[in-house]
Short mmCIF file of C-alpha atoms in Angstrom, two decimals:
data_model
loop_
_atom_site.label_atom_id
_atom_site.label_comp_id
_atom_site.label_asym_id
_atom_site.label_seq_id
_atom_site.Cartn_x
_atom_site.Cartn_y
_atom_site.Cartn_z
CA UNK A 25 0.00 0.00 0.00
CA UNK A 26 1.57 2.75 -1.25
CA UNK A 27 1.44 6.29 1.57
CA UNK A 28 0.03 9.85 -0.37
CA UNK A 29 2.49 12.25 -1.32
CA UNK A 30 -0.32 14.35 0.74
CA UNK A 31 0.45 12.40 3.72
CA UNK A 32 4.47 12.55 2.97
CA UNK A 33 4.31 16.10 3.03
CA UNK A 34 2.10 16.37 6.56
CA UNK A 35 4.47 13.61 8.14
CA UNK A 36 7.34 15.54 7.22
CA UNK A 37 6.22 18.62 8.61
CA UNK A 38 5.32 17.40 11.72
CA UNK A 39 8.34 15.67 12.10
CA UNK A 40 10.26 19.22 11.22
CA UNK A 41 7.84 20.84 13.61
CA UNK A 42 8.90 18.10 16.71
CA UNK A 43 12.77 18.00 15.73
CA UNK A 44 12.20 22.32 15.98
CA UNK A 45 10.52 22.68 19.43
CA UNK A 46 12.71 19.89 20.74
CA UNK A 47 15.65 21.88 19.56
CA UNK A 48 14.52 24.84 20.67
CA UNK A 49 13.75 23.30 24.03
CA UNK A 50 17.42 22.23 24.51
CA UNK A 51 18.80 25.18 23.52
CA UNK A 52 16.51 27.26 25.86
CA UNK A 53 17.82 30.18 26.90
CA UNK A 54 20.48 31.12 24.79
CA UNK A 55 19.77 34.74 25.31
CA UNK A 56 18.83 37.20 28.64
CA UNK A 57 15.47 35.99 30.40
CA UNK A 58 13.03 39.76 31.63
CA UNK A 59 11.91 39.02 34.81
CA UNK A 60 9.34 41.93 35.13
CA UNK A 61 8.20 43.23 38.46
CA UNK A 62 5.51 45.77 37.97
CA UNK A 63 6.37 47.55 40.69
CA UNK A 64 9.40 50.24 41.46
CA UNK A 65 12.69 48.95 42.75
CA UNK A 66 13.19 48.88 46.60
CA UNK A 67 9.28 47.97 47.12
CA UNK A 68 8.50 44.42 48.53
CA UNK A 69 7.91 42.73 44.93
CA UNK A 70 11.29 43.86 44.53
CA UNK A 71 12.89 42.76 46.98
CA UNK A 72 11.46 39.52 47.53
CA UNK A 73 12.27 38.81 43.26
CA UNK A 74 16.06 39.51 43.39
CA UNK A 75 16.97 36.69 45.63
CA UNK A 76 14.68 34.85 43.19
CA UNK A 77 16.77 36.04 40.05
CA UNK A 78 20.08 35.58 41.65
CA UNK A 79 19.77 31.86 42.85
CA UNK A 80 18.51 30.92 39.22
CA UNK A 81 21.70 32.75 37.78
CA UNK A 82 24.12 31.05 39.77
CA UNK A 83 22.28 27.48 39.74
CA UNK A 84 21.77 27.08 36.20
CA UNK A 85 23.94 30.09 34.50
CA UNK A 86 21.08 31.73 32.84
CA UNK A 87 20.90 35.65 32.53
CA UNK A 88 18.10 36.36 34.23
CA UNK A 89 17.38 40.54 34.16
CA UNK A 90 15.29 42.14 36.59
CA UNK A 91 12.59 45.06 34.72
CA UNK A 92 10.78 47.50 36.75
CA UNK A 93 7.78 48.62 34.70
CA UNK A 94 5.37 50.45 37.72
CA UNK A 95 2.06 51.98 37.14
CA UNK A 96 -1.61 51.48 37.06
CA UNK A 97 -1.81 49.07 40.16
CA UNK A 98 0.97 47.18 38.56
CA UNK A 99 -1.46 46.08 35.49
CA UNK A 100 1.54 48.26 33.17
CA UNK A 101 3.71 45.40 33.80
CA UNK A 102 1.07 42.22 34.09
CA UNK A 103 -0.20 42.92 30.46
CA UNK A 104 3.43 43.76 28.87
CA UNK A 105 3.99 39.84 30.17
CA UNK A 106 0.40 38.81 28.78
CA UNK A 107 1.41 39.84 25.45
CA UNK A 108 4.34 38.96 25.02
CA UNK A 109 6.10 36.37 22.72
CA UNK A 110 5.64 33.29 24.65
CA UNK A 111 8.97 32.03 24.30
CA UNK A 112 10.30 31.54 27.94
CA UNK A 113 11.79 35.03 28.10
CA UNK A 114 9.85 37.10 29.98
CA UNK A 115 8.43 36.28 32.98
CA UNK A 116 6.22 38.28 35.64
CA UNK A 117 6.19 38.52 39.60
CA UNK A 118 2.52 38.30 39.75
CA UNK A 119 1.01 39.10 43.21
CA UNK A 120 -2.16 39.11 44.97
CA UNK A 121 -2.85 42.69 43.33
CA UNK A 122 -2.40 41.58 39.74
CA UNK A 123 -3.89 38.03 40.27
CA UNK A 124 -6.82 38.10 42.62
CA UNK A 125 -7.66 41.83 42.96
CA UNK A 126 -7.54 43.64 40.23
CA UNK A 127 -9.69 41.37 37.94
CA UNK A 128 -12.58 42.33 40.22
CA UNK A 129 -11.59 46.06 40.85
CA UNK A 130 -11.07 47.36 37.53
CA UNK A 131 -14.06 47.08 35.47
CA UNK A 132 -15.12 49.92 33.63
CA UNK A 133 -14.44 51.94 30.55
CA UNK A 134 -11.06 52.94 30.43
CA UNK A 135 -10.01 51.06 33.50
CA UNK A 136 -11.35 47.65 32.61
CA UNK A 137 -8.34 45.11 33.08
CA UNK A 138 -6.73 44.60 29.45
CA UNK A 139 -5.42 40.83 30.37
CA UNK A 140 -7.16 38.10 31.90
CA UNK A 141 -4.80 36.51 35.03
CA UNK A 142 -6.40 33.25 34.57
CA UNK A 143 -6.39 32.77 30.29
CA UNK A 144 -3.45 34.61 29.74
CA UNK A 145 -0.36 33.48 31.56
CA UNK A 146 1.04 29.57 33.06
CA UNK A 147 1.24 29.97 36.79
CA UNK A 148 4.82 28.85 37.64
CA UNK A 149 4.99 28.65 41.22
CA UNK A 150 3.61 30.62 44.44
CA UNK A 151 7.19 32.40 45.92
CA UNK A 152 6.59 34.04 49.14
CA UNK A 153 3.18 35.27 51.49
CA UNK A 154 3.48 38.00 54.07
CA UNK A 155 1.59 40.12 56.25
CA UNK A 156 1.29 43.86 55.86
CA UNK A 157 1.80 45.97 58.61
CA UNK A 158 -0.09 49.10 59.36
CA UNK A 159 2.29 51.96 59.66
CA UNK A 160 2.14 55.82 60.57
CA UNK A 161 4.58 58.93 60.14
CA UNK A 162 6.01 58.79 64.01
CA UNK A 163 5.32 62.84 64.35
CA UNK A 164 1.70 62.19 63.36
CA UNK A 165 1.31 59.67 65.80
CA UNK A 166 2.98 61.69 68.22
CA UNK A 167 1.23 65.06 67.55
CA UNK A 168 -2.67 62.95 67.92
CA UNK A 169 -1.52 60.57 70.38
CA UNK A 170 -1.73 57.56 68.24
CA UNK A 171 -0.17 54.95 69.90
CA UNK A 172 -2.91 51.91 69.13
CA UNK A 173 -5.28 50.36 66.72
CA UNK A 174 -7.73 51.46 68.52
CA UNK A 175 -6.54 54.92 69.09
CA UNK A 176 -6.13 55.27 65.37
CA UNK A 177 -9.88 54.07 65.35
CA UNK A 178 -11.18 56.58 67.33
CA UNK A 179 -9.13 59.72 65.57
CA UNK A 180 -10.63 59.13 62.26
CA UNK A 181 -14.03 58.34 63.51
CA UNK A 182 -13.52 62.28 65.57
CA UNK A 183 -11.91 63.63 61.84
CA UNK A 184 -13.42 61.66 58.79
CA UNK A 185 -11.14 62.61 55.89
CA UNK A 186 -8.15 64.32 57.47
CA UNK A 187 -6.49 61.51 57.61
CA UNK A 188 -4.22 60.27 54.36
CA UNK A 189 -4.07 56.55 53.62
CA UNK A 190 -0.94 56.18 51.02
CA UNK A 191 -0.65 52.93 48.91
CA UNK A 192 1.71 51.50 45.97
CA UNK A 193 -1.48 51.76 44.22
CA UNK A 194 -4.88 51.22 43.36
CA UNK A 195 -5.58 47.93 43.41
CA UNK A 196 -2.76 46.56 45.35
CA UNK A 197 -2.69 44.46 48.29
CA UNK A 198 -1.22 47.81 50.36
CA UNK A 199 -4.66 49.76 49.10
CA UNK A 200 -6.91 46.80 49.38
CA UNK A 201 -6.02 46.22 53.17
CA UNK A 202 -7.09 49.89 53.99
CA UNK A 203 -10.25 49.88 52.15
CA UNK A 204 -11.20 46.33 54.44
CA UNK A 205 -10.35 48.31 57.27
CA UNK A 206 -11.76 51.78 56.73
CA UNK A 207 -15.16 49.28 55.71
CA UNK A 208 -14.82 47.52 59.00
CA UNK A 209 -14.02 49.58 61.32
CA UNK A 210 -16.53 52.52 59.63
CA UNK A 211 -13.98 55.11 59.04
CA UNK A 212 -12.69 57.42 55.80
CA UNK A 213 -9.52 57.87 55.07
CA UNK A 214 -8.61 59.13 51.98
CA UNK A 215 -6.63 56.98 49.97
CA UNK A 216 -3.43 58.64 47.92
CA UNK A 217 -2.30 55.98 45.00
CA UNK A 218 1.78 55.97 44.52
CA UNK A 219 3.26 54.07 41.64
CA UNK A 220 4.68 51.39 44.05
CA UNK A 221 5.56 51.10 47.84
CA UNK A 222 9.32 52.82 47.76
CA UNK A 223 7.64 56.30 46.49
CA UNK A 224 4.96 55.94 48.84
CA UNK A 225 6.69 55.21 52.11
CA UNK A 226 9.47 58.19 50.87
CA UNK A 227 6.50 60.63 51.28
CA UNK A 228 5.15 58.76 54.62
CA UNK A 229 8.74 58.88 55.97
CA UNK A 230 8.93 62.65 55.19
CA UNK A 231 5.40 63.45 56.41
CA UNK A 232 3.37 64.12 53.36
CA UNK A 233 1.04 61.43 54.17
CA UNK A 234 -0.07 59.59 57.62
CA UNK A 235 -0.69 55.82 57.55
CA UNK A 236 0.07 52.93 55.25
CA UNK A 237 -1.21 49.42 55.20
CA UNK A 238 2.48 48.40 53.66
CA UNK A 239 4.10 45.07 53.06
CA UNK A 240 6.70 44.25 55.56
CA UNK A 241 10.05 43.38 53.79
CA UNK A 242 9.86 46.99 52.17
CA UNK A 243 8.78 48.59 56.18
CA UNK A 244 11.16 46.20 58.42
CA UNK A 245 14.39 48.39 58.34
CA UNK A 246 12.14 51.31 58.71
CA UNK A 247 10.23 50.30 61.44
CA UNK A 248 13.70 49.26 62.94
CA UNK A 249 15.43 52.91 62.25
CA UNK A 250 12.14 54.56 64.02
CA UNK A 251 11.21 56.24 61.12
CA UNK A 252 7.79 54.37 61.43
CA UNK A 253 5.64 53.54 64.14
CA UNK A 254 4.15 50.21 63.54
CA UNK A 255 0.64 49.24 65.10
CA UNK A 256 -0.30 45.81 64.20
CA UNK A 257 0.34 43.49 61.06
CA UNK A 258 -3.00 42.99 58.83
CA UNK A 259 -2.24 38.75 58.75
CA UNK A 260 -4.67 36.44 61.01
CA UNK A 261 -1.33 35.57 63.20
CA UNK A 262 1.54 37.71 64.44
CA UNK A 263 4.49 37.56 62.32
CA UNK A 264 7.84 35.88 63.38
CA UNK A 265 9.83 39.06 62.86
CA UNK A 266 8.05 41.41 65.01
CA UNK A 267 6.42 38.53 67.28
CA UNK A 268 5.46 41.85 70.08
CA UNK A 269 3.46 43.63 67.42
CA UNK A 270 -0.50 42.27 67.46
CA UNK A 271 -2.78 41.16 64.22
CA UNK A 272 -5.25 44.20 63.96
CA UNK A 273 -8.03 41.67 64.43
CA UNK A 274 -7.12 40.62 68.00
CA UNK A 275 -5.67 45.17 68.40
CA UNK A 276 -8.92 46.33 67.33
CA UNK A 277 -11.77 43.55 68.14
CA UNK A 278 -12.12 43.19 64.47
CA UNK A 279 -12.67 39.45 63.83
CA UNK A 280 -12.42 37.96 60.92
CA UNK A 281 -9.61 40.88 59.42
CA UNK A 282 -7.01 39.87 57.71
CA UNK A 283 -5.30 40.96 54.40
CA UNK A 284 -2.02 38.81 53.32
CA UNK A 285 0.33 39.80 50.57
CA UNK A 286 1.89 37.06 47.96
CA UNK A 287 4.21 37.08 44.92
CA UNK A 288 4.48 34.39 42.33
CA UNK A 289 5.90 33.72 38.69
CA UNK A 290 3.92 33.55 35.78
CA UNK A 291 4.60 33.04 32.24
CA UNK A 292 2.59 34.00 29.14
CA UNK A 293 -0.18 31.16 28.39
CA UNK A 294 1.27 29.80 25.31
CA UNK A 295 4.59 28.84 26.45
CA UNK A 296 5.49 25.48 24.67
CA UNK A 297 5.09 22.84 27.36
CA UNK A 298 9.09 21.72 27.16
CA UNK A 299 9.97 25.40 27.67
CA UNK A 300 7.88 25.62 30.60
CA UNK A 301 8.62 22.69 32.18
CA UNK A 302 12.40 23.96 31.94
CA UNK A 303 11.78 27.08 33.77
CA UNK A 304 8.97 25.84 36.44
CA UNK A 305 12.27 23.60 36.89
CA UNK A 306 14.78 26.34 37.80
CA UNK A 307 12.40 28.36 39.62
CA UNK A 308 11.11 26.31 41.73
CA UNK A 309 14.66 24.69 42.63
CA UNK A 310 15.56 28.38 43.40
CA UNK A 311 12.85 29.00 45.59
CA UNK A 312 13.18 25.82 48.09
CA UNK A 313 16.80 26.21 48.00
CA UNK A 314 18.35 27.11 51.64
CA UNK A 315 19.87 30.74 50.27
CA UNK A 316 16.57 32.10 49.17
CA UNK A 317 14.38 30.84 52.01
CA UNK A 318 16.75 32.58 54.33
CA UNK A 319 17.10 35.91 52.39
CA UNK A 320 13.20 35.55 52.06
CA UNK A 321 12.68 34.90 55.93
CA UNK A 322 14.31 38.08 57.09
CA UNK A 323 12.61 40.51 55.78
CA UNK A 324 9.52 38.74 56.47
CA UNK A 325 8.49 36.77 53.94
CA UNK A 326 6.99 32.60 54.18
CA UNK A 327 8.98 30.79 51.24
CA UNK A 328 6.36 28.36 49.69
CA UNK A 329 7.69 26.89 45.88
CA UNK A 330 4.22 24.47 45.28
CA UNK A 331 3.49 22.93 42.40
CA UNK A 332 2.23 24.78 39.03
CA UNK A 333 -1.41 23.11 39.39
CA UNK A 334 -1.19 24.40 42.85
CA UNK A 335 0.20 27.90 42.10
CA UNK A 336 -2.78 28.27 39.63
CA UNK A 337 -5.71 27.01 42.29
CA UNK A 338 -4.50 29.34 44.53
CA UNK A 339 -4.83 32.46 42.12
CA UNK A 340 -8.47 31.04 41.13
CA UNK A 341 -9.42 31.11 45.07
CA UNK A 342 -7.63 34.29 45.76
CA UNK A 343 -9.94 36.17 42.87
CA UNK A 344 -12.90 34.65 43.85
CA UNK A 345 -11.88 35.81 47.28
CA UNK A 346 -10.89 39.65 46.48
CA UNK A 347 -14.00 39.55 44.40
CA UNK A 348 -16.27 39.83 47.54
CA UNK A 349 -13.65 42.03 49.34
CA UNK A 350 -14.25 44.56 47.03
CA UNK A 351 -17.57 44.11 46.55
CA UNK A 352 -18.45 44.29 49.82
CA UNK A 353 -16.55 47.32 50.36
CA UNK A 354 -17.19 49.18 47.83
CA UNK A 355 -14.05 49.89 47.00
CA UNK A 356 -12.97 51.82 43.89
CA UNK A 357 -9.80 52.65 41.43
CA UNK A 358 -8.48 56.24 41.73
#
């Protein structure tokens, strides 16, 4: 039985299109990997991704370059990833903000979310959670005698809207964990967007604003310096690194509060499986090893390094999670 020159032809090309991808695969990378954080350098996506980069680099030799592209509650960054050629090379520190709040935050007109954090990328693995930590600017705690949850409580309630609530933007986990509190505890504050923690916490520092609901690596030396006065962390239990400081559920009777932070590589959907497989691979090794769990651990960060299938159940609950956060209070992009 003699084969089609038809079927010749299709054979051939498939074969050409396995013997390509295979190659490709074991040549993968042969040029510098973008690791984008959407956030500015020095903020806690930052910091908790370098350790990341620099463990791959000297584990598997692979040039792995940091990109800071801030803005729009890191969303700038997230859909740069999302469309880009899904080759391996770029990859995104995706965090609560970009994968579980923003989906259900923005959602009108010219603010709608222009990527989709389930459809459009390949969860690679969840890197680090971590409380934030409610901060103020030490003179305006001083000056209104703020030196509690509650205390802070009671000032805002006595002045609704004199007090400013800074954030590395709308959307983020920072701004998300003000708006639970402010709908919680009954208060306004009025909420002042930055283009990522470091800019944020340089105008709390310096008195421009009041209070911050900021993640901890990018507050701990801070805190430590006295340039903040920290309250209470916004995580259901206290955190290892400042064991004195209370959750703000059990500091302010609020049951049931608690807003955690978490970062986590992602890839763009259409990754070919063998490429994917290499870099879940080197990532995950990276992030279980001993040098990044201790870098990660002292500024306050829990080391985790699951599974891809895990990495993308967790984004699924954390949306559907955020969803009714927002929704229930009414929070909105500014």
């Amino acid at each position: 039985m003699k084969i089609s020159k038809i079927w010749l032809v299709l054979i051939s090309c498939l074969w050409n299109l396995s013997f390509t991808s295979f190659s490709f695969a074991q040549n993968f990378p042969n040029h510098p990997i973008k690791y984008i954080v959407p956030f500015p350098a020095g903020g806690a996506t930052d910091n908790i991704a370098r350790p990341v980069a620099a463990e791959i680099t000297k584990s598997t030799g692979w040039n792995v370059i940091i990109e800071n592209k801030p803005g729009a509650g890191a969303n700038i960054g997230a859909d740069f990833v999302a469309k880009s050629n899904p080759d391996g090379y770029t990859w995104l520190m995706a965090s609560v903000g970009t994968h579980g709040i923003n989906q259900p935050l923005y959602t009108q007109g010219t603010n709608k979310l222009p990527f989709d954090p389930v459809k459009d990328f390949l969860p690679v693995t969840l890197v680090a959670e971590l409380p934030n930590v409610l901060v103020l600017n030490p003179a305006f705690a001083e000056k209104n005698k703020i030196n509690t949850v509650k205390d802070l409580i009671a000032y805002a309630k006595a002045n609704p809207g004199k007090i400013n609530m800074a954030s590395s933007g709308s959307g983020t986990s920072i701004h998300m964990a003000g708006e639970l509190f402010k709908s919680m505890t009954k208060t306004y504050m009025v909420h002042l967007p930055y283009k990522g923690s470091s800019p944020a916490l340089t105008d709390l520092i310096a008195g421009n604003t009041d209070i911050m609901f900021d993640n901890l690596p990018s507050s701990i030396n801070f805190i430590r310096a006295g340039k903040l006065k920290a309250l209470a962390v916004t995580s259901a239990k206290r955190s290892q690194v400042f064991p004195d400081l209370p959750t703000i559920a059990e500091a302010a009777d609020l049951p049931g509060y608690e807003a955690t932070s978490w970062f986590g590589i992602v890839i763009p959907a259409k990754t070919p499986p063998d490429i994917a497989a290499k870099v879940s691979d080197a990532v995950i090794k990276a992030v279980r090893s001993p040098t990044v769990k201790e870098q990660l651990a002292a500024i306050g960060a829990e080391p985790v390094g699951n599974t891809n299938d895990q990495f993308g159940e967790y984004i699924k609950k954390e949306i559907a999670k955020w969803t009714k956060v927002v929704r229930d209070s009414g929070a909105k992009v500014d």
